[in-house]
Amino acid sequence: MSFRFELIKEEKNTKARLGRIHTPHGVIDTPVFMPVGTRATVKAMTPEEVRDLGAQVILSNTYHLYLKPGHELIEEAGGLHKFMNWHGPILTDSGGFQVFSLGDLRKITEEGVEFRSHIDGSKHFISPEKSIEIQNALGSDIIMAFDECTPYPATYEYAKESMERTTRWAKRCKDYHKNPDEQALFGIVQGGMYKDLREQSAKDLIEMDFPGYAIGGLSVGEPLEMMNEMLDFTTPLLPKDKPRYNMGVGTPDYLFESVIRGIDMADCVLPTRIARNGTLLTSQGRLVIRNAKYKKDFSPLDPECDCYACTNYSRAYVRHLFNVDEILGARLATIHNLYFLIKLMENIREAIRTDSILEYREEFYRKYGYI
């Protein structure tokens, strides 16, 4: 099999760990933050620019690519890597989160989910088999089982029913998967905020022997303390010799807390989304560049950052770009925010290497304004 996880080191003071994921399109050093390219593009960026920022792997979205331009067209183009000209590893999520976030536009049955497109209202149906069919056609290196993302809050009864359905769907995904040697299929642990359900979900999925495991249904509105509690409980249940992925996590504190609890992979649309609104992640905390106080501020966006945007442009200039609706403003903010999180994970890997992640977290939190 072309996919392999190598555990390199465990940090002596926490559960943080260094690893290496081998895929058909390259090696990923973990822990890693994955930029999101929902519709086969990281918004406002070329693939070469994303790679130059240090990104090792990107995430694309099954639901969106199924609706437009369609997985058949992407397969005809030679697969997602060729279609979007990204030559590194790609992870595709199953579409489950997007479908379940449609609310009244979708209906869940044992067979799958019937839903109306958010684009034109047309009716569609995605089953576990259909999700895998789409991802097989896309040709991504890591694919995800079709799951139901349990909302927060949810009753015990709902979370139990949802988790058990997710387990049955995971088995169907594994049985249908046509390309296991080239595409690693990850199972997704669900169970809401209930420890016994998380334990049962993890146990059932581990019996199916997936090449990697995600923890789903976190970072969906619950307090950070609750996410940490669920990670503290769930992560040790997962095999040490396989990668662990906390889905949808992208703020610095959520990344730190996930890694310290043994998570290897994370993704989020946050850095690109807030960049388009003029919000920057900096070493001193969030900065809203549209604010009037930056009108005559000729210092870099973040004095401690050496990205292209910070090296070449001032806060005053980027503020001007946003205030006159110039596309370059969003591009520079996106470059900076992605670089900031990619660099943060690089520093976290170094801190794990030197057994100093708790000291690094405290130093970062103090400057960022978390403490």
XYZ file of C-alpha atoms in Angstrom:
371
model
C 0.000 0.000 0.000
C 1.215 3.503 -0.870
C -0.094 4.961 2.424
C 1.877 4.587 5.631
C 2.130 6.416 8.958
C 5.426 6.621 10.774
C 5.423 7.633 14.446
C 8.722 9.435 15.068
C 8.530 10.796 18.605
C 6.185 11.390 21.534
C 6.706 14.550 23.568
C 7.740 13.683 27.132
C 5.374 16.102 28.938
C 2.194 15.701 26.847
C 0.563 13.352 24.323
C 1.864 15.489 21.421
C 3.725 13.506 18.795
C 5.802 13.886 15.664
C 4.929 11.716 12.710
C 5.195 11.292 8.987
C 2.395 10.293 6.616
C 3.547 8.690 3.358
C 1.101 9.106 0.450
C 1.272 8.519 -3.337
C 1.775 12.279 -3.827
C 4.362 12.930 -1.149
C 5.204 12.885 2.539
C 3.374 14.935 5.202
C 5.185 15.877 8.422
C 2.787 15.897 11.360
C 1.229 17.544 13.252
C -0.024 19.427 10.215
C -2.552 22.139 9.381
C -4.300 21.573 6.049
C -5.486 24.629 4.079
C -8.965 24.146 2.649
C -9.511 24.289 -1.117
C -13.255 23.630 -1.038
C -13.975 23.862 -4.767
C -10.561 22.684 -6.028
C -8.896 25.981 -5.160
C -7.570 27.598 -2.001
C -9.421 30.885 -2.417
C -7.389 33.730 -3.992
C -4.239 31.573 -4.258
C -2.435 29.648 -6.982
C -1.292 26.117 -6.064
C 2.342 27.267 -6.419
C 1.758 30.054 -3.882
C 0.135 27.629 -1.443
C 3.095 25.283 -1.786
C 5.575 28.167 -1.315
C 3.879 29.026 2.000
C 4.913 25.582 3.231
C 1.578 23.791 2.837
C 2.101 20.035 2.587
C -1.461 18.867 1.921
C -4.758 20.533 1.058
C -8.367 19.553 1.656
C -11.110 19.623 -0.972
C -14.819 19.015 -0.616
C -16.789 16.116 -2.066
C -20.204 17.796 -1.798
C -19.186 20.977 -3.623
C -17.187 19.191 -6.347
C -20.054 16.753 -6.915
C -22.427 19.665 -7.568
C -19.964 21.674 -9.681
C -18.237 20.770 -11.943
C -19.120 17.119 -11.220
C -16.816 14.240 -10.315
C -17.136 12.659 -13.772
C -15.621 15.745 -15.389
C -12.755 15.823 -12.867
C -12.086 12.128 -13.463
C -12.062 12.786 -17.225
C -9.515 15.572 -16.631
C -7.176 13.042 -15.023
C -8.226 13.423 -11.392
C -8.272 16.299 -8.940
C -4.478 16.702 -8.742
C -4.214 17.257 -12.474
C -7.439 19.258 -12.743
C -6.296 21.883 -10.204
C -2.540 21.558 -10.799
C -1.719 20.619 -7.196
C 0.936 17.920 -7.132
C 1.056 17.286 -3.371
C -1.253 15.148 -1.224
C -4.998 15.911 -1.185
C -7.571 14.911 1.434
C -11.256 15.007 0.504
C -13.963 15.082 3.141
C -17.013 12.919 2.498
C -19.561 15.704 2.066
C -21.281 14.632 5.270
C -20.728 17.883 7.162
C -21.989 20.024 4.258
C -25.054 17.860 3.692
C -25.989 17.831 7.364
C -25.515 21.581 7.672
C -28.250 22.061 5.048
C -30.870 21.693 7.803
C -34.383 21.682 6.321
C -32.982 21.070 2.834
C -32.057 17.472 3.681
C -33.679 14.224 4.840
C -31.653 11.437 6.492
C -32.562 7.769 6.004
C -30.647 4.556 6.597
C -29.783 4.462 2.899
C -28.230 7.945 2.856
C -29.249 11.575 2.599
C -31.653 13.191 0.182
C -30.999 16.908 -0.135
C -31.633 19.972 -2.228
C -28.658 21.781 -3.738
C -27.876 25.092 -2.057
C -27.086 26.396 -5.574
C -30.315 25.780 -7.502
C -32.604 23.728 -5.257
C -32.255 20.581 -7.403
C -32.760 17.229 -5.651
C -29.825 14.898 -5.012
C -29.065 11.760 -3.019
C -25.732 10.813 -1.449
C -25.297 7.402 0.138
C -22.088 6.056 1.693
C -21.442 4.269 -1.607
C -22.049 7.434 -3.644
C -19.661 9.441 -1.447
C -16.930 6.839 -2.018
C -17.706 6.679 -5.750
C -17.212 10.453 -5.980
C -13.970 10.371 -3.959
C -12.629 7.433 -5.990
C -13.233 9.497 -9.116
C -11.505 12.551 -7.609
C -8.392 10.465 -6.892
C -7.489 12.122 -3.580
C -4.812 10.490 -1.404
C -6.917 10.402 1.776
C -10.693 9.982 1.635
C -13.240 10.116 4.435
C -16.085 7.766 5.314
C -19.574 9.252 4.946
C -20.766 10.167 8.431
C -23.450 12.130 10.201
C -21.887 15.090 11.991
C -23.810 15.162 15.278
C -24.799 18.749 16.091
C -24.180 20.452 19.420
C -26.148 20.287 21.607
C -27.775 16.915 20.949
C -29.720 14.578 23.228
C -28.164 11.272 24.217
C -30.768 9.385 22.171
C -30.081 11.415 19.029
C -26.293 11.164 19.425
C -26.533 7.379 19.935
C -28.744 6.791 16.907
C -26.549 9.082 14.793
C -23.310 7.418 15.929
C -24.641 3.910 15.256
C -25.752 4.941 11.761
C -22.314 6.468 11.126
C -20.739 3.121 12.102
C -22.973 1.192 9.708
C -22.201 3.712 6.971
C -18.452 3.356 7.648
C -18.718 -0.405 6.994
C -20.562 0.266 3.727
C -17.890 2.805 2.708
C -15.116 0.301 3.372
C -16.895 -2.462 1.472
C -17.504 -0.226 -1.552
C -14.046 1.418 -1.716
C -12.522 0.498 -5.078
C -8.967 1.794 -4.672
C -7.657 1.025 -1.156
C -4.039 0.675 -2.318
C -3.860 4.265 -3.588
C -6.470 6.046 -1.445
C -6.464 5.706 2.344
C -10.007 5.655 3.761
C -10.323 7.140 7.274
C -13.129 6.266 9.681
C -14.766 9.072 11.689
C -15.470 8.711 15.414
C -18.796 10.294 16.418
C -20.905 10.243 19.582
C -21.512 13.891 20.420
C -20.370 14.950 23.880
C -21.038 11.521 25.446
C -17.975 9.507 26.447
C -19.586 6.072 26.316
C -20.788 6.753 22.760
C -17.341 7.986 21.708
C -15.823 4.829 23.211
C -18.271 2.562 21.379
C -17.730 4.416 18.092
C -13.935 4.176 18.376
C -14.104 0.465 19.283
C -16.369 -0.402 16.351
C -14.284 1.557 13.839
C -10.968 0.144 15.085
C -12.371 -3.359 14.512
C -12.815 -2.371 10.838
C -9.088 -1.516 10.703
C -9.033 1.811 8.848
C -5.620 3.304 7.871
C -6.447 6.439 9.908
C -9.109 7.887 12.185
C -10.784 11.262 12.474
C -12.641 12.637 15.451
C -15.752 14.294 14.067
C -18.434 16.405 15.678
C -16.051 18.669 17.592
C -15.525 22.397 17.046
C -19.256 22.636 16.249
C -20.096 25.277 18.847
C -19.206 23.528 22.089
C -16.902 25.321 24.584
C -13.158 24.733 24.188
C -13.087 22.987 27.579
C -15.636 20.445 26.355
C -13.672 19.775 23.167
C -10.547 19.242 25.272
C -12.409 16.842 27.552
C -13.636 14.813 24.568
C -10.130 14.739 23.060
C -8.570 13.754 26.404
C -10.968 10.810 26.494
C -11.181 9.804 22.821
C -7.669 10.234 21.408
C -6.035 7.561 23.664
C -8.642 5.054 22.416
C -7.261 5.321 18.866
C -4.316 3.229 17.601
C -0.908 4.832 18.178
C 0.405 3.634 14.830
C -2.219 5.453 12.736
C -2.842 9.168 12.095
C -5.485 11.020 14.122
C -7.396 13.913 12.618
C -9.501 16.527 14.449
C -11.838 17.850 11.770
C -12.612 21.545 11.293
C -10.116 23.027 13.762
C -8.192 26.175 12.817
C -7.772 28.797 15.548
C -4.342 28.812 17.239
C -5.736 27.720 20.621
C -7.719 24.816 19.127
C -4.633 23.698 17.192
C -2.399 23.797 20.284
C -4.938 21.991 22.476
C -5.569 19.319 19.828
C -1.875 18.617 19.253
C -1.134 18.432 22.984
C -3.800 15.728 23.199
C -2.253 13.587 20.459
C -3.892 14.905 17.263
C -1.805 14.770 14.056
C -3.988 16.567 11.488
C -6.355 19.557 11.422
C -8.095 21.714 8.823
C -10.289 24.798 8.739
C -11.626 27.446 6.352
C -11.037 30.084 9.050
C -7.721 31.624 7.866
C -8.952 32.219 4.308
C -12.505 33.193 5.274
C -11.558 35.841 7.832
C -8.806 37.098 5.494
C -11.441 38.029 2.916
C -13.196 40.057 5.619
C -9.986 41.892 6.543
C -9.106 40.033 9.756
C -5.500 38.958 10.291
C -4.013 36.400 12.655
C -0.870 37.949 14.145
C 1.620 37.155 16.895
C -0.138 39.824 18.999
C -3.666 38.491 18.379
C -6.328 39.224 15.775
C -6.072 42.469 13.835
C -8.999 43.999 11.922
C -7.184 45.869 9.175
C -10.146 48.055 8.132
C -10.017 49.910 11.465
C -9.257 53.645 11.230
C -6.286 53.401 13.595
C -4.261 51.687 10.835
C -4.773 54.519 8.320
C -1.262 55.919 8.907
C 0.334 52.760 10.302
C 3.259 52.040 7.988
C 4.519 49.034 9.967
C 4.150 45.437 8.648
C 0.915 43.514 9.197
C 2.788 41.464 11.795
C 6.303 42.676 12.750
C 7.289 39.087 13.691
C 6.220 37.533 10.392
C 8.412 37.072 7.325
C 5.696 36.148 4.822
C 5.488 37.920 1.455
C 2.714 40.266 2.647
C 4.492 41.303 5.847
C 7.859 41.687 4.142
C 6.591 44.000 1.411
C 3.469 45.875 2.525
C 2.290 48.066 5.391
C -0.906 47.999 7.411
C -1.839 51.360 5.907
C -1.528 50.001 2.369
C -3.492 46.796 3.026
C -6.188 48.822 4.830
C -6.406 51.063 1.761
C -6.837 48.011 -0.499
C -9.743 46.710 1.585
C -11.396 50.108 1.795
C -11.409 50.510 -1.981
C -12.389 46.853 -2.592
C -9.189 45.873 -4.370
C -8.741 42.089 -4.752
C -5.087 42.349 -3.743
C -6.145 43.146 -0.174
C -7.864 39.782 0.217
C -4.937 38.018 -1.449
C -2.329 39.551 0.872
C -4.439 38.826 3.951
C -4.928 35.229 2.779
C -1.197 34.760 2.157
C -0.446 36.033 5.647
C -3.113 34.032 7.521
C -2.217 30.743 5.840
C 1.494 31.306 6.383
C 0.820 32.203 10.031
C -0.882 28.857 10.783
C 1.497 26.776 8.656
C 4.453 28.418 10.434
C 2.760 27.908 13.809
C 2.533 24.163 13.140
C 6.159 24.116 12.018
C 7.130 25.754 15.340
C 4.929 23.288 17.207
C 6.736 20.381 15.530
C 10.068 21.870 16.637
C 8.736 22.288 20.197
C 7.692 18.618 20.251
C 11.155 17.686 19.004
C 12.729 19.544 21.950
C 10.079 18.517 24.534
C 9.090 22.144 25.075
C 5.540 22.425 23.714
C 4.017 23.564 27.016
C 6.542 26.404 27.304
C 5.941 27.380 23.683
C 2.169 27.347 24.208
C 2.444 29.620 27.258
C 4.705 32.071 25.418
C 2.387 32.110 22.381
C -0.802 32.479 24.456
C 0.632 35.374 26.443
C 1.575 37.355 23.330
C -1.604 36.460 21.455
C -3.814 37.567 24.332
C -5.295 34.209 25.347
C -3.886 34.616 28.889
